Coordinates of C-alpha atoms and ligand atoms in Angstrom, one line a residue:
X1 CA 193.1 193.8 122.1
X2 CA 196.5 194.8 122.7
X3 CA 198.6 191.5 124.9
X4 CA 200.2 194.8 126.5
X5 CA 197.7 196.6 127.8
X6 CA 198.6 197.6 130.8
X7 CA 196.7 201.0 133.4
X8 CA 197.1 200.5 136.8
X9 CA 193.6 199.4 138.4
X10 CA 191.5 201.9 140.5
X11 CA 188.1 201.9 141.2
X12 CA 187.6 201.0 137.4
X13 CA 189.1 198.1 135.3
X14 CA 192.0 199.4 132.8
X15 CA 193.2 196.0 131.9
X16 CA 191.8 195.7 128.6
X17 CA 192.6 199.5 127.2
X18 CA 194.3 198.6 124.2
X19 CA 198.4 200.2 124.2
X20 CA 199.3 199.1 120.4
X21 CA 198.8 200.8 117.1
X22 CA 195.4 200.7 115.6
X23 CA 195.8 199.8 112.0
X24 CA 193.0 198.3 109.1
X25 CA 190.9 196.9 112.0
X26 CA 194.5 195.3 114.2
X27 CA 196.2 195.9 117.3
X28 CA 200.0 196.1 115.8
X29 CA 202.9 196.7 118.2
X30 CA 204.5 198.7 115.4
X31 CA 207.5 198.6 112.8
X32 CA 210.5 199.2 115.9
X33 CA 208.7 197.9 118.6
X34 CA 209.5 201.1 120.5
X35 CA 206.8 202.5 123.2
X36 CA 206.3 205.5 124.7
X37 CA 205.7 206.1 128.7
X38 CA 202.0 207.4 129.7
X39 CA 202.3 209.4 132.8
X40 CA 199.6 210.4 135.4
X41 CA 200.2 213.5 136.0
X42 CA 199.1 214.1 139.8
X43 CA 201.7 211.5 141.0
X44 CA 204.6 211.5 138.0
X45 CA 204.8 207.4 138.0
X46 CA 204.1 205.6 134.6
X47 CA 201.0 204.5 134.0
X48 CA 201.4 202.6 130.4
X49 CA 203.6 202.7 127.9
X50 CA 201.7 202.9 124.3
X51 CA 203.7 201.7 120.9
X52 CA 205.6 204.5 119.3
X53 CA 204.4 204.7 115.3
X54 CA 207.0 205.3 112.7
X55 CA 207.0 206.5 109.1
X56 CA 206.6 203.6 107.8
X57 CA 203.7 202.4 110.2
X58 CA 201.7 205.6 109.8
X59 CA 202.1 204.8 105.4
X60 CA 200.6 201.0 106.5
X61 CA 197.9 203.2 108.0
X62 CA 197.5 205.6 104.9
X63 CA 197.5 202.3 103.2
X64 CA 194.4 201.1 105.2
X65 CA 192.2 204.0 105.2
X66 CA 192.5 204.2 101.4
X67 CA 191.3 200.5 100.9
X68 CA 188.4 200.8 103.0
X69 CA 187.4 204.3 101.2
X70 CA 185.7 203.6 98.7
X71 CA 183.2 201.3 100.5
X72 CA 182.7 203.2 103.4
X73 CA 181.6 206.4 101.0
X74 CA 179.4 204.1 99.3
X75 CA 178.3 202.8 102.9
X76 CA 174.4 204.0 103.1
X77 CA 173.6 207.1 104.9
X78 CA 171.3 205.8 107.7
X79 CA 174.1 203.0 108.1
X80 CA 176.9 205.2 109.1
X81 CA 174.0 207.3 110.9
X82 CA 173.0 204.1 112.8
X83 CA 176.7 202.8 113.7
X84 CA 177.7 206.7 115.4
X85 CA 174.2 206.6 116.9
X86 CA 175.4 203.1 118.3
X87 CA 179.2 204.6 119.3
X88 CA 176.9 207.2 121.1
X89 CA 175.2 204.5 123.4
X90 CA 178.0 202.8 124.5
X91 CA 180.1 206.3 125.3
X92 CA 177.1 207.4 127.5
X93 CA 176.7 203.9 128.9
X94 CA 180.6 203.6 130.0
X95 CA 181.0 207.5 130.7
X96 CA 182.4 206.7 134.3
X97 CA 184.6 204.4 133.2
X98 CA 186.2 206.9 130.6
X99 CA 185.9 209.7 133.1
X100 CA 188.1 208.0 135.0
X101 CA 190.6 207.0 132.3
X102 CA 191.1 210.8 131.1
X103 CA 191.4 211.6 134.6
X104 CA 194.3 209.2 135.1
X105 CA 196.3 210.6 132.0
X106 CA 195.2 214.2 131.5
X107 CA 195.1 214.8 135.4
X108 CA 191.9 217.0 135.2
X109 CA 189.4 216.9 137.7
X110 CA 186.8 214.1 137.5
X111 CA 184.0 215.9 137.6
X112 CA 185.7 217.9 134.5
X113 CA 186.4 214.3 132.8
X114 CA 182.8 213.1 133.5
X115 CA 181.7 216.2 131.3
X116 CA 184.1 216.0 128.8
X117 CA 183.1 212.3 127.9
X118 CA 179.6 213.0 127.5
X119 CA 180.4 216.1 125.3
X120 CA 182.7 213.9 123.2
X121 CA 180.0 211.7 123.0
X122 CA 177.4 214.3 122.2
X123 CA 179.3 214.7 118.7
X124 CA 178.8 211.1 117.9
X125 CA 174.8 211.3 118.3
X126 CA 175.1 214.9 116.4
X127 CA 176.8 213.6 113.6
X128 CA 174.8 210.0 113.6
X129 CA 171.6 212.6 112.8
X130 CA 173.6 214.8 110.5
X131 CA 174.4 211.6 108.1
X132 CA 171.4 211.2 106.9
X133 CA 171.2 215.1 105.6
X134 CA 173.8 215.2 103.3
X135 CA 172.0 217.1 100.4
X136 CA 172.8 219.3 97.3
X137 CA 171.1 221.5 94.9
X138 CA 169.2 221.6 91.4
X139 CA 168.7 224.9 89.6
X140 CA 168.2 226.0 85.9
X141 CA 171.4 228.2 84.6
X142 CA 170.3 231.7 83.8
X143 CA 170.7 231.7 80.2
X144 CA 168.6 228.5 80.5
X145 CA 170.6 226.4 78.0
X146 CA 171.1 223.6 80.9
X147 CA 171.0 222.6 84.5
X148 CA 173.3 223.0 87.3
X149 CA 173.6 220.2 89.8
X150 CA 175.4 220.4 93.0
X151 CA 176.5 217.4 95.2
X152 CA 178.3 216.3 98.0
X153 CA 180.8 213.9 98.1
X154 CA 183.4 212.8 101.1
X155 CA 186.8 214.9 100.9
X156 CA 188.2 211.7 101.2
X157 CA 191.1 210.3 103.5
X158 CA 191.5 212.5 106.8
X159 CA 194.5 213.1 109.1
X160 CA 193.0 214.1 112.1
X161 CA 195.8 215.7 114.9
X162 CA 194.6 216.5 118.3
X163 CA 195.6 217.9 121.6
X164 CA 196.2 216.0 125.0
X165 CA 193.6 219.0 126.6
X166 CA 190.1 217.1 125.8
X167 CA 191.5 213.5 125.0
X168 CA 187.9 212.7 124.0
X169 CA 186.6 215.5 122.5
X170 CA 188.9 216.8 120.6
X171 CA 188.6 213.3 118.6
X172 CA 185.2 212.8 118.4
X173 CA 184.6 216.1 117.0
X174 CA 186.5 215.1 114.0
X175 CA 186.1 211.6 114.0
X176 CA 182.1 211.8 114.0
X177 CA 181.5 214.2 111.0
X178 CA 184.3 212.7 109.1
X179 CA 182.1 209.8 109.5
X180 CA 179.2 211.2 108.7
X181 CA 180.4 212.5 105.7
X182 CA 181.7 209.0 104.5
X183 CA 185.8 209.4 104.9
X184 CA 188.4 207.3 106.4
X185 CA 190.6 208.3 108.7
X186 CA 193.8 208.3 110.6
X187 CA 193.9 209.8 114.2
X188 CA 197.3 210.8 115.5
X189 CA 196.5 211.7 119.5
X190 CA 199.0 213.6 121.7
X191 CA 201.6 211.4 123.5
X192 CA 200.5 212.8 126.7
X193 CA 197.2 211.1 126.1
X194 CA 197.0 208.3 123.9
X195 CA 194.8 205.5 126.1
X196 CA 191.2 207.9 125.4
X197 CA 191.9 207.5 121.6
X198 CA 192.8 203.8 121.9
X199 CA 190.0 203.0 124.1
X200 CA 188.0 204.8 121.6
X201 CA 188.8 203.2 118.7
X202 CA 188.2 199.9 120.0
X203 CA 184.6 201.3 121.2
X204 CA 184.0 202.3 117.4
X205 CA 184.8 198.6 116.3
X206 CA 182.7 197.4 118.9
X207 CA 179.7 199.8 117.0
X208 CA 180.5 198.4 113.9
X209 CA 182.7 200.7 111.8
X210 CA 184.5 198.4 109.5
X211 CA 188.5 197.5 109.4
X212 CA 190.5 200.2 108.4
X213 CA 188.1 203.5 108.4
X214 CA 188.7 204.5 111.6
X215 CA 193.2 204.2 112.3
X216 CA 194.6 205.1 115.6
X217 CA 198.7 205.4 115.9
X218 CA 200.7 207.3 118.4
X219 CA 204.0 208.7 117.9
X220 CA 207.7 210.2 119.9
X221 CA 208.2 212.0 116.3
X222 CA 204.5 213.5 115.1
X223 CA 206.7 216.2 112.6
X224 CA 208.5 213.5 110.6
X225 CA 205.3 211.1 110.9
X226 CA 202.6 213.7 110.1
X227 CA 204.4 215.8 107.3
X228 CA 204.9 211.9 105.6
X229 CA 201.0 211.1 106.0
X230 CA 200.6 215.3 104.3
X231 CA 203.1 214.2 101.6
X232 CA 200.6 211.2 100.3
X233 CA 199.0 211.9 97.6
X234 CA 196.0 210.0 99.0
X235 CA 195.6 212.1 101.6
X236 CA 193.2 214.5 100.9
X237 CA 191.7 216.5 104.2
X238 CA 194.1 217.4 107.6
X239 CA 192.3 218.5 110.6
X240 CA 194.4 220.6 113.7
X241 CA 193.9 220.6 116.8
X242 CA 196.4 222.3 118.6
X243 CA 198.7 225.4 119.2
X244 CA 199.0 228.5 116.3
X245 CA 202.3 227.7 116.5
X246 CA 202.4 223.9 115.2
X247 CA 199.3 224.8 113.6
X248 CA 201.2 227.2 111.4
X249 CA 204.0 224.2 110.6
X250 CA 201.4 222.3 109.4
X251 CA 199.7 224.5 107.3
X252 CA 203.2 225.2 105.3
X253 CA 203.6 221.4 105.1
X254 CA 199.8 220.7 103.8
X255 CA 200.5 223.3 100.9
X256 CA 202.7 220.8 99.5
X257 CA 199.8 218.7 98.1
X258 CA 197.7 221.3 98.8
X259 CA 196.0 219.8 101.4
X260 CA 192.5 220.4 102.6
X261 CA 192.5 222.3 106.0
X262 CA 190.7 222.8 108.7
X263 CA 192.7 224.4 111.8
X264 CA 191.7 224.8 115.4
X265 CA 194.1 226.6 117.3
X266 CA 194.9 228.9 120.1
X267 CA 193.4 231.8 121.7
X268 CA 193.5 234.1 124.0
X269 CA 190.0 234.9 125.6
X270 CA 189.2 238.0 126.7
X271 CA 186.1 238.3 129.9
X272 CA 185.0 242.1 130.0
X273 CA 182.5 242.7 133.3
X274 CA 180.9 246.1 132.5
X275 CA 179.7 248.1 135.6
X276 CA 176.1 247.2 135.2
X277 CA 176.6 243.5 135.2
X278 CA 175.0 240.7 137.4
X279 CA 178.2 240.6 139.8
X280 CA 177.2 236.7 141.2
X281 CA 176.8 235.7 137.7
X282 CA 179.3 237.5 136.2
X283 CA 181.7 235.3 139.1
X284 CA 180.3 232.2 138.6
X285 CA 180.7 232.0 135.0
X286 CA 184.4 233.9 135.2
X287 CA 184.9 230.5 137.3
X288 CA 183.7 228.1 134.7
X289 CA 185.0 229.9 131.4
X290 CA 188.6 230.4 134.1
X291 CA 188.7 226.7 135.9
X292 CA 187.1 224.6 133.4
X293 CA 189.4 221.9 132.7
X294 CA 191.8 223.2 135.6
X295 CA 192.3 226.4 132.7
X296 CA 193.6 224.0 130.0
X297 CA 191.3 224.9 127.3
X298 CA 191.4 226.4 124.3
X299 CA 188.4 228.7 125.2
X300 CA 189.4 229.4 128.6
X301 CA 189.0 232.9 129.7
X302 CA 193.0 234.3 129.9
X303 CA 192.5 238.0 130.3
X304 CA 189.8 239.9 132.5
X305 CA 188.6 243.1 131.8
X306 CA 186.6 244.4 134.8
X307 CA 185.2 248.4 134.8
X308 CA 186.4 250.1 137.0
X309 CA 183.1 250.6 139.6
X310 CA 183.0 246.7 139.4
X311 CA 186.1 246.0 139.5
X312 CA 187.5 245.6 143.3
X313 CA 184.4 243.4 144.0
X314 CA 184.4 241.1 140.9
X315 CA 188.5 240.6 142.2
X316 CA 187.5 239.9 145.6
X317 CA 185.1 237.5 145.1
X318 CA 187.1 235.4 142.4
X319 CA 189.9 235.4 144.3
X320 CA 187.3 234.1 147.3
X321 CA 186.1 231.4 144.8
X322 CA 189.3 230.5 143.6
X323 CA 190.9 230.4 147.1
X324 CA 187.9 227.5 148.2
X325 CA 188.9 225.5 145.5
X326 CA 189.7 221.6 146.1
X327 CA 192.8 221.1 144.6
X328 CA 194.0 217.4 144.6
X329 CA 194.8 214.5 142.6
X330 CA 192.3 214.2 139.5
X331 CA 190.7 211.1 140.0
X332 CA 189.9 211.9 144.1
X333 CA 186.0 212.4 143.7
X334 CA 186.4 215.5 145.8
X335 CA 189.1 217.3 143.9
X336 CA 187.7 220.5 142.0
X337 CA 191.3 221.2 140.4
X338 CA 193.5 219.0 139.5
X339 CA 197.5 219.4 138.1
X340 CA 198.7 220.6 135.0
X341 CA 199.3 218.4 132.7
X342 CA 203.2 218.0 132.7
X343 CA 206.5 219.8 133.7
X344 CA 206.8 222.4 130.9
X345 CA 203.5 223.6 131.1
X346 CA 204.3 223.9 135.5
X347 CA 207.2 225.6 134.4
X348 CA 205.4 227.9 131.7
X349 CA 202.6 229.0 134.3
X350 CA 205.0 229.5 136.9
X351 CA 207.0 232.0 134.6
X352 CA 204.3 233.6 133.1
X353 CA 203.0 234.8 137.0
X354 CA 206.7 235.5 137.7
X355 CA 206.7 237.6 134.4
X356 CA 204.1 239.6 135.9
X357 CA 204.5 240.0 139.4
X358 CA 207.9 241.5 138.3
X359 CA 206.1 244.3 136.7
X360 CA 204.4 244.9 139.9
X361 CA 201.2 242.7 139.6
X362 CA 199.1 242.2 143.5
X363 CA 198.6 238.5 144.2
X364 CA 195.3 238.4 145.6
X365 CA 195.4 234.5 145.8
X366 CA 197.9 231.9 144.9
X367 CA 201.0 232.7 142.5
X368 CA 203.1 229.7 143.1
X369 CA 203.4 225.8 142.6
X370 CA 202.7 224.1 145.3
X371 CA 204.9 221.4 146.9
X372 CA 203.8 218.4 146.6
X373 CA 204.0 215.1 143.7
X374 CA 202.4 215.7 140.5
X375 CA 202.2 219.3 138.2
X376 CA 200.5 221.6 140.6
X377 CA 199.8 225.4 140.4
X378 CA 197.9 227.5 143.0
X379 CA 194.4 228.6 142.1
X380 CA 195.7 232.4 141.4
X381 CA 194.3 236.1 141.1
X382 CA 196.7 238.5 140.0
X383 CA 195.4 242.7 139.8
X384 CA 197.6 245.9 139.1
X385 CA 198.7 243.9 135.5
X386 CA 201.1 246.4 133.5
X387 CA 200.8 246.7 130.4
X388 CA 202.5 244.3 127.6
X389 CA 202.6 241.5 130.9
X390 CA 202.9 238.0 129.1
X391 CA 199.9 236.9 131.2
X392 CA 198.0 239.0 128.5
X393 CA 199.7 238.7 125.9
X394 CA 200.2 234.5 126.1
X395 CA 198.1 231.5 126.5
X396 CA 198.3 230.6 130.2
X397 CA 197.0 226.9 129.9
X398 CA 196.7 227.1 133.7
X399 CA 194.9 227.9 136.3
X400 CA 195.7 232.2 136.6
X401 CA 193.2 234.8 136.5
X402 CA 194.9 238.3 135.6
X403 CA 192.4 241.2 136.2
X404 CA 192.7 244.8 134.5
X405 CA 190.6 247.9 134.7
X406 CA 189.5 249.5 131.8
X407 CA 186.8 252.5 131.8
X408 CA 185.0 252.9 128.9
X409 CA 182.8 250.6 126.1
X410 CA 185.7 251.6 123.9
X411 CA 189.1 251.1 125.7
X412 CA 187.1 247.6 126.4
X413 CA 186.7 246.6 122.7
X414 CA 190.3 248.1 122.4
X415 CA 191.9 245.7 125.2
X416 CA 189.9 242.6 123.4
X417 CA 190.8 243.0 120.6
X418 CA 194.8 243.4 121.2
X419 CA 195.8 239.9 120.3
X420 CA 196.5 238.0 117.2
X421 CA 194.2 235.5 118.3
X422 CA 190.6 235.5 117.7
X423 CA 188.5 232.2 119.2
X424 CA 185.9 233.3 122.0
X425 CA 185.3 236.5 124.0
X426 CA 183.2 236.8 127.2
X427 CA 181.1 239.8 127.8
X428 CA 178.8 240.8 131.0
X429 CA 176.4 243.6 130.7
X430 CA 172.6 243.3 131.9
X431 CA 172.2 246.3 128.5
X432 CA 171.2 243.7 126.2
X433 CA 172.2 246.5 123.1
X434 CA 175.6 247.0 124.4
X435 CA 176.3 243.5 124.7
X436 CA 175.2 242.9 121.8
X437 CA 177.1 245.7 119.8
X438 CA 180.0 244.9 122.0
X439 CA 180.0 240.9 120.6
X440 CA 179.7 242.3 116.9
X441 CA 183.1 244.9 117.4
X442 CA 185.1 241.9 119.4
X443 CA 187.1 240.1 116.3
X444 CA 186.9 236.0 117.6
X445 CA 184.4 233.4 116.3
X446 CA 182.5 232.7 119.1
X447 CA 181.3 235.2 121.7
X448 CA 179.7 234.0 125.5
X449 CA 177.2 237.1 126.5
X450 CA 176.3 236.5 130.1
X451 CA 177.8 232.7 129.3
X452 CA 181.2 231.3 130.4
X453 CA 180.4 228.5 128.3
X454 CA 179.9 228.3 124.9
X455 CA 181.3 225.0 123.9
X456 CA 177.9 222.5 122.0
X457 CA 178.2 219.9 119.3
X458 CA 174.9 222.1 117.8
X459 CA 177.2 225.0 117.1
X460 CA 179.8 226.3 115.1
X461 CA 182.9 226.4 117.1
X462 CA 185.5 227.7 115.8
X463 CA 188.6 230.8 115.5
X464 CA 188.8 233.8 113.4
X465 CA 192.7 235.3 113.1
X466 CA 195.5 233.0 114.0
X467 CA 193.0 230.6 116.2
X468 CA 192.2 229.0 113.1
X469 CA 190.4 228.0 109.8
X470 CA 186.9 226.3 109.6
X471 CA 184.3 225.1 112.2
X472 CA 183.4 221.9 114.0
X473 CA 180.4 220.9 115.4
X474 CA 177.2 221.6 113.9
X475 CA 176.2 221.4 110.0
X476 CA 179.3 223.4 109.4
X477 CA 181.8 220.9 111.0
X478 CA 180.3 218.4 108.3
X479 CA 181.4 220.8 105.6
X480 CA 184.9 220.4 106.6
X481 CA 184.5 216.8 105.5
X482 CA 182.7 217.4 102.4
X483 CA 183.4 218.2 99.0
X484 CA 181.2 220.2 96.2
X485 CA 180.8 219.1 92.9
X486 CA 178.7 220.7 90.1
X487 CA 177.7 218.8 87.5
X488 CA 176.3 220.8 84.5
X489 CA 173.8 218.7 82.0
X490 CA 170.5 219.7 80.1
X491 CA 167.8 217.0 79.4
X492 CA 165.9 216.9 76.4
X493 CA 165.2 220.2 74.7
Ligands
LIG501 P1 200.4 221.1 120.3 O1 201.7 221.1 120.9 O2 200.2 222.0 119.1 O3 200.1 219.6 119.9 C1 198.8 219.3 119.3 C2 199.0 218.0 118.5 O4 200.0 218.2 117.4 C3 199.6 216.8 119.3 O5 199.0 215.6 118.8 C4 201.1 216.9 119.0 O6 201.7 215.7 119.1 C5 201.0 217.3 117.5 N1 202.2 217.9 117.0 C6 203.2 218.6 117.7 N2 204.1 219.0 116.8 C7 203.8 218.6 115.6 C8 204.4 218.7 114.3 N3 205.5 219.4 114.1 N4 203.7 218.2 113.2 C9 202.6 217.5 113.4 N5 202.0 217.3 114.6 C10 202.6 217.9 115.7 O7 199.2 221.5 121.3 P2 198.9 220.9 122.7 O8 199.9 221.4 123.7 O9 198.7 219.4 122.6 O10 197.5 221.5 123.0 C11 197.3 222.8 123.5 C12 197.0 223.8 122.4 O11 195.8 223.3 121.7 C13 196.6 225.1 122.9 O12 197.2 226.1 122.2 C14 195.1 225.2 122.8 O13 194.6 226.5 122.7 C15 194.9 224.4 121.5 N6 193.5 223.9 121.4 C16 192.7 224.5 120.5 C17 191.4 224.1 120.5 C18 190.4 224.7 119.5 O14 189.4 224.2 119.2 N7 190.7 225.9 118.9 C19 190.9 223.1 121.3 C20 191.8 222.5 122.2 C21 193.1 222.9 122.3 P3 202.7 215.4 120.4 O15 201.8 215.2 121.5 O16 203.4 214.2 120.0 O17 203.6 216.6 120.5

C-alpha cells in the first residue's frame, strides 16, 4: 500500500486506500512526484491528493502490461474464471465500505453508491462465468478441398479510459471481460475520482491477478498521456468511456496505429409518455431513469415527451416527486440527491436552465443552485420548452427534467429521434404493439419499454450514432476483447 494514503475517516476506515500509481504489481509515487487534489464534492475541502502519472510513467505501465501478457493469455480459463469470481466476493462483501468511498469523491447519494458497487461487482461474477466459454468454430469449406477453423484469441494490451460518473462501474465493465478474455491492461480513471479505481486494483491483487495485468495510473494531462499509450505499438485495444466529444479525439488519435475501439459515449435520452400509459408507473420510473445518480448518467432520461391528454398530470406529479426529494450531502444516510460533481458541471446546469427559461420555459419546481457548500442544483421541472432550447438539444448531467408536448405516434418518433446521439430511449404505452413498433423506429441501442432502467451486466449496453461503438456487458462486451483468427488446413485426403 501506498505510505500516502490519506481519506478523511467517517463511519468507514479510508486509511489504507492506496493514493500512488499502480504499476507491474507496485504502489509507485510516480516519475515527478507531482499529486493531484481529490475533492468531496458536497463540502469543496480536499479529501486526498493521488500521484499525477506522466508520459513516461504510463510507458513503465505499457511496459508492465506487455510482460505479463503472454502468461496471463496462457493463464487457464477456469483460473481467470475463478480469480474474477473471487474479485466478486470481496466487492459484495465490502460494498458498504465502497459505497461510502464513491460517495465521498463522486458526491452521489449513498443509496445511489451502494447500487453502483454491487453493479460494478455484478460484471466481475458475469465475466468470471463468461471465461470459461470462450469458443470458436469448425466447418468444411464449400468446395471441400479443406477445413476452416475459427478461434479466439485475447486482442491483447487494453487502455481502458473511464468517467468520474460510475467510479466503479465504469471500470469493472472493462476490466472484467478484458480479463476474461486473457488481456492486460492499463486503467486511466478520471481525476475527479481516482480512490474507487485504486481501492480496486488493490482488491484485484488481493484475488489473485498477477503483477502487472491489471495497471492503475492517474493523470493532470490524460491527452498527452493517453495519445502516448495509443502511439505504442503494443497497445492493441482502447476502451472509452466518456463524452462524444473526447471520444471523437480519441478515435482520431487510435487511427494512428489503428487502434482497436470500442467507444461509450454520450446521449441524450429521450422518455415519451403516450396518453394511454400507467401514469404512477410512468412517474416512478421518469424518477429513476431522471434522478438516478442525482442525473449524472450516461442513460439518464434528458428530454420528456409527454402527449398532450397526459401531459399536465405526468408534470405535476414529477414536479411533486422531485420537489419531496432529500437533497443533502452524499454520504448523509438520508440524502436522496446529492451535488453535482464539481464547479463546471454547476455552472453548465445552471446555464442550460437559464438558456431555457429565457425562451419562456415555466419552472414548475426548482431552476436554481442552491446556497449552500458543495455543487448543488435544485431538483427542477421545467414545461412550455421552445424549440431548439439547449436543455434538448445538450446533455444536462444534472438533476433537470424538461417536459414537451407532442400529439401524435409520429411527431413522437420525430422529437426522439432529433439528436445525434443514439444510446437509450424510454417509452410508456400500456399498447404493447405500439410500444413495441415505437422501440424499433427510435434510432439508440438500448430502448426501456415501461422501464426507466435498463442498465444489466447480462445485456448488451451500448450507443448507436455518436454515443458510440461496440457493447459491454454480456457475451458481446467479451467480443470487444477478443480477437478472430481462421486458420485454414485439410487433414488427410
Ligand atoms: P470526459 O470528460 O470525456 O472524460 C472521460 C475520461 O476521459 C476521463 O478519464 C478523462 O480524464 C479522460 N479524458 C479527457 N480528455 C481526454 C483526452 N484528450 N484524451 C484522453 N483522455 C481524456 O467525460 P466525463 O465528464 O468524465 O464523463 C461524462 C461523460 O461520459 C458524459 O458525456 C456521459 O454521457 C459519458 N458516459 C457514457 C457512458 C456510456 O456507457 N455510454 C457511461 C458513463 C458516462 P480527466 O478526468 O483527467 O479529464
Amino acid at each position: 500500500m501506498s505510505a500516502q494514503a490519506v481519506v478523511k475517516v467517517t463511519g468507514n476506515d479510508f486509511s489504507r486506500v492506496p493514493t500512488d500509481l499502480f504499476i507491474g504489481g507496485k504502489w509507485v509515487p510516480g516519475a515527478e512526484g507531482k499529486r493531484i487534489d481529490v475533492v468531496d464534492p458536497s463540502t469543496e475541502k480536499r479529501i486526498a491528493s493521488v500521484a499525477n502519472a506522466t508520459v513516461s510513467d504510463a510507458i513503465k505501465a505499457v511496459d508492465a502490461a506487455y510482460q505479463a501478457g503472454a502468461a496471463w493469455a496462457a493463464t487457464a480459463p477456469r483460473v481467470r474464471g475463478e480469480i474474477l469470481r473471487k474479485a466478486f466476493e470481496l466487492m459484495v462483501a465490502r460494498a458498504d465500505w465502497y459505497a461510502e468511498l464513491i460517495s465521498l469523491e463522486n458526491g452521489k447519494a449513498l443509496g445511489d453508491a451502494k447500487s453502483e458497487a454491487l453493479y460494478a461487482a455484478e460484471f466481475f461474477r458475469w465475466y468470471a462465468e463468461e471465461a470459461v466459454r470462450i469458443f470458436g468454430e469448425i466447418g468444411t469449406a464449400p468446395g471441400g478441398a479443406n477445413k476452416m477453423i475459427v478461434i479466439q484469441q485475447p486482442v491483447g494490451l487494453a487502455v481502458l479510459v473511464t468517467p468520474w460518473n460510475f467510479p466503479a462501474a465504469m471500470a469493472t465493465r472493462k476490466i472484467g471481460p478484458a480479463l476474461a478474455a486473457g488481456c492486460t491492461m492499463i486503467l486511466k480513471p478520471a481525476t475527479e475520482t481516482p480512490l474507487t479505481a485504486y481501492a480496486m486494483a488493490a482488491l484485484l491483487a488481493e484475488a489473485g491477478v498477477p503483477n502487472g495485468v491489471v495497471n492503475v495510473l492517474t493523470t493532470s494531462t490524460a491527452g498527452k498521456v493517453v495519445s502516448a499509450m495509443l502511439h505504442d505499438p503494443r497497445v492493441r485495444k482502447l476502451s472509452f468511456t466518456g463524452s462524444t466529444e473526447v471520444g471523437r479525439v480519441l478515435l482520431k488519435d487510435a487511427a494512428d496505429h489503428v487502434v482497436n475501439c470500442s467507444m461509450e459515449l454520450g446521449g441524450n435520452a429521450p422518455f415519451v409518455v403516450f396518453d394511454d400509459a400507467d401514469l404512477d408507473a410512468a412517474v416512478e420510473a421518469a424518477m429513476i431513469a431522471k434522478m438516478r445518480n442525482g442525473g449524472e448518467a450516461c442513460t439518464a432520461a434528458n428530454r420528456f415527451y409527454a402527449q398532450r391528454g397526459i401531459a399536465d398530470a405526468f408534470s405535476k406529479k414529477l414536479a411533486e416527486r422531485m420537489a419531496a426529494l432529500q437533497v443533502g450531502n452524499g454520504t448523509d444516510p438520508a440524502t436522496k440527491l446529492g451535488p453535482l460533481v464539481n464547479a463546471s458541471t454547476l455552472d453548465k446546469v445552471a446555464e442550460l436552465v437559464t438558456d431555457a427559461t429565457g425562451r419562456g420555459a415555466k419552472v414548475l419546481t426548482g431552476g436554481k443552485v442552491l446556497e449552500r457548500a458543495g455543487y448543488f442544483y435544485a431538483p427542477t421541472v421545467l414545461t412550455n420548452i421552445a424549440p431548439g432550447s439547449r436543455v434538448l438539444t445538450e446533455e444536462i448531467f444534472g438533476p433537470v427534467a424538461p417536459i414537451v408536448v407532442f400529439d401524435n405516434e409520429e411527431d413522437a418518433v420525430k422529437c426522439a429521434n432529433d439528436t445525434e446521439y443514439g444510446l437509450v430511449a424510454y417509452v410508456f404505452t400500456k399498447d404493447l404493439a405500439r410500444g413495441l413498433r415505437v422501440s424499433e423506429k427510435i434510432d439508440s441501442g438500448m430502448i426501456g419499454l415501461n422501464r426507466g432502467l435498463v442498465s444489466d451486466p447480462a445485456a448488451p449496453f451500448g450507443g448507436i450514432k455518436q454515443s458510440g461503438i461496440g457493447r459491454e456487458g454480456s457475451h458481446h462486451g467479451l467480443a470487444e476483447y477478443l480477437e478472430t483468427k481462421y486458420i485454414s488446413t485439410s487433414w488427410g485426403y
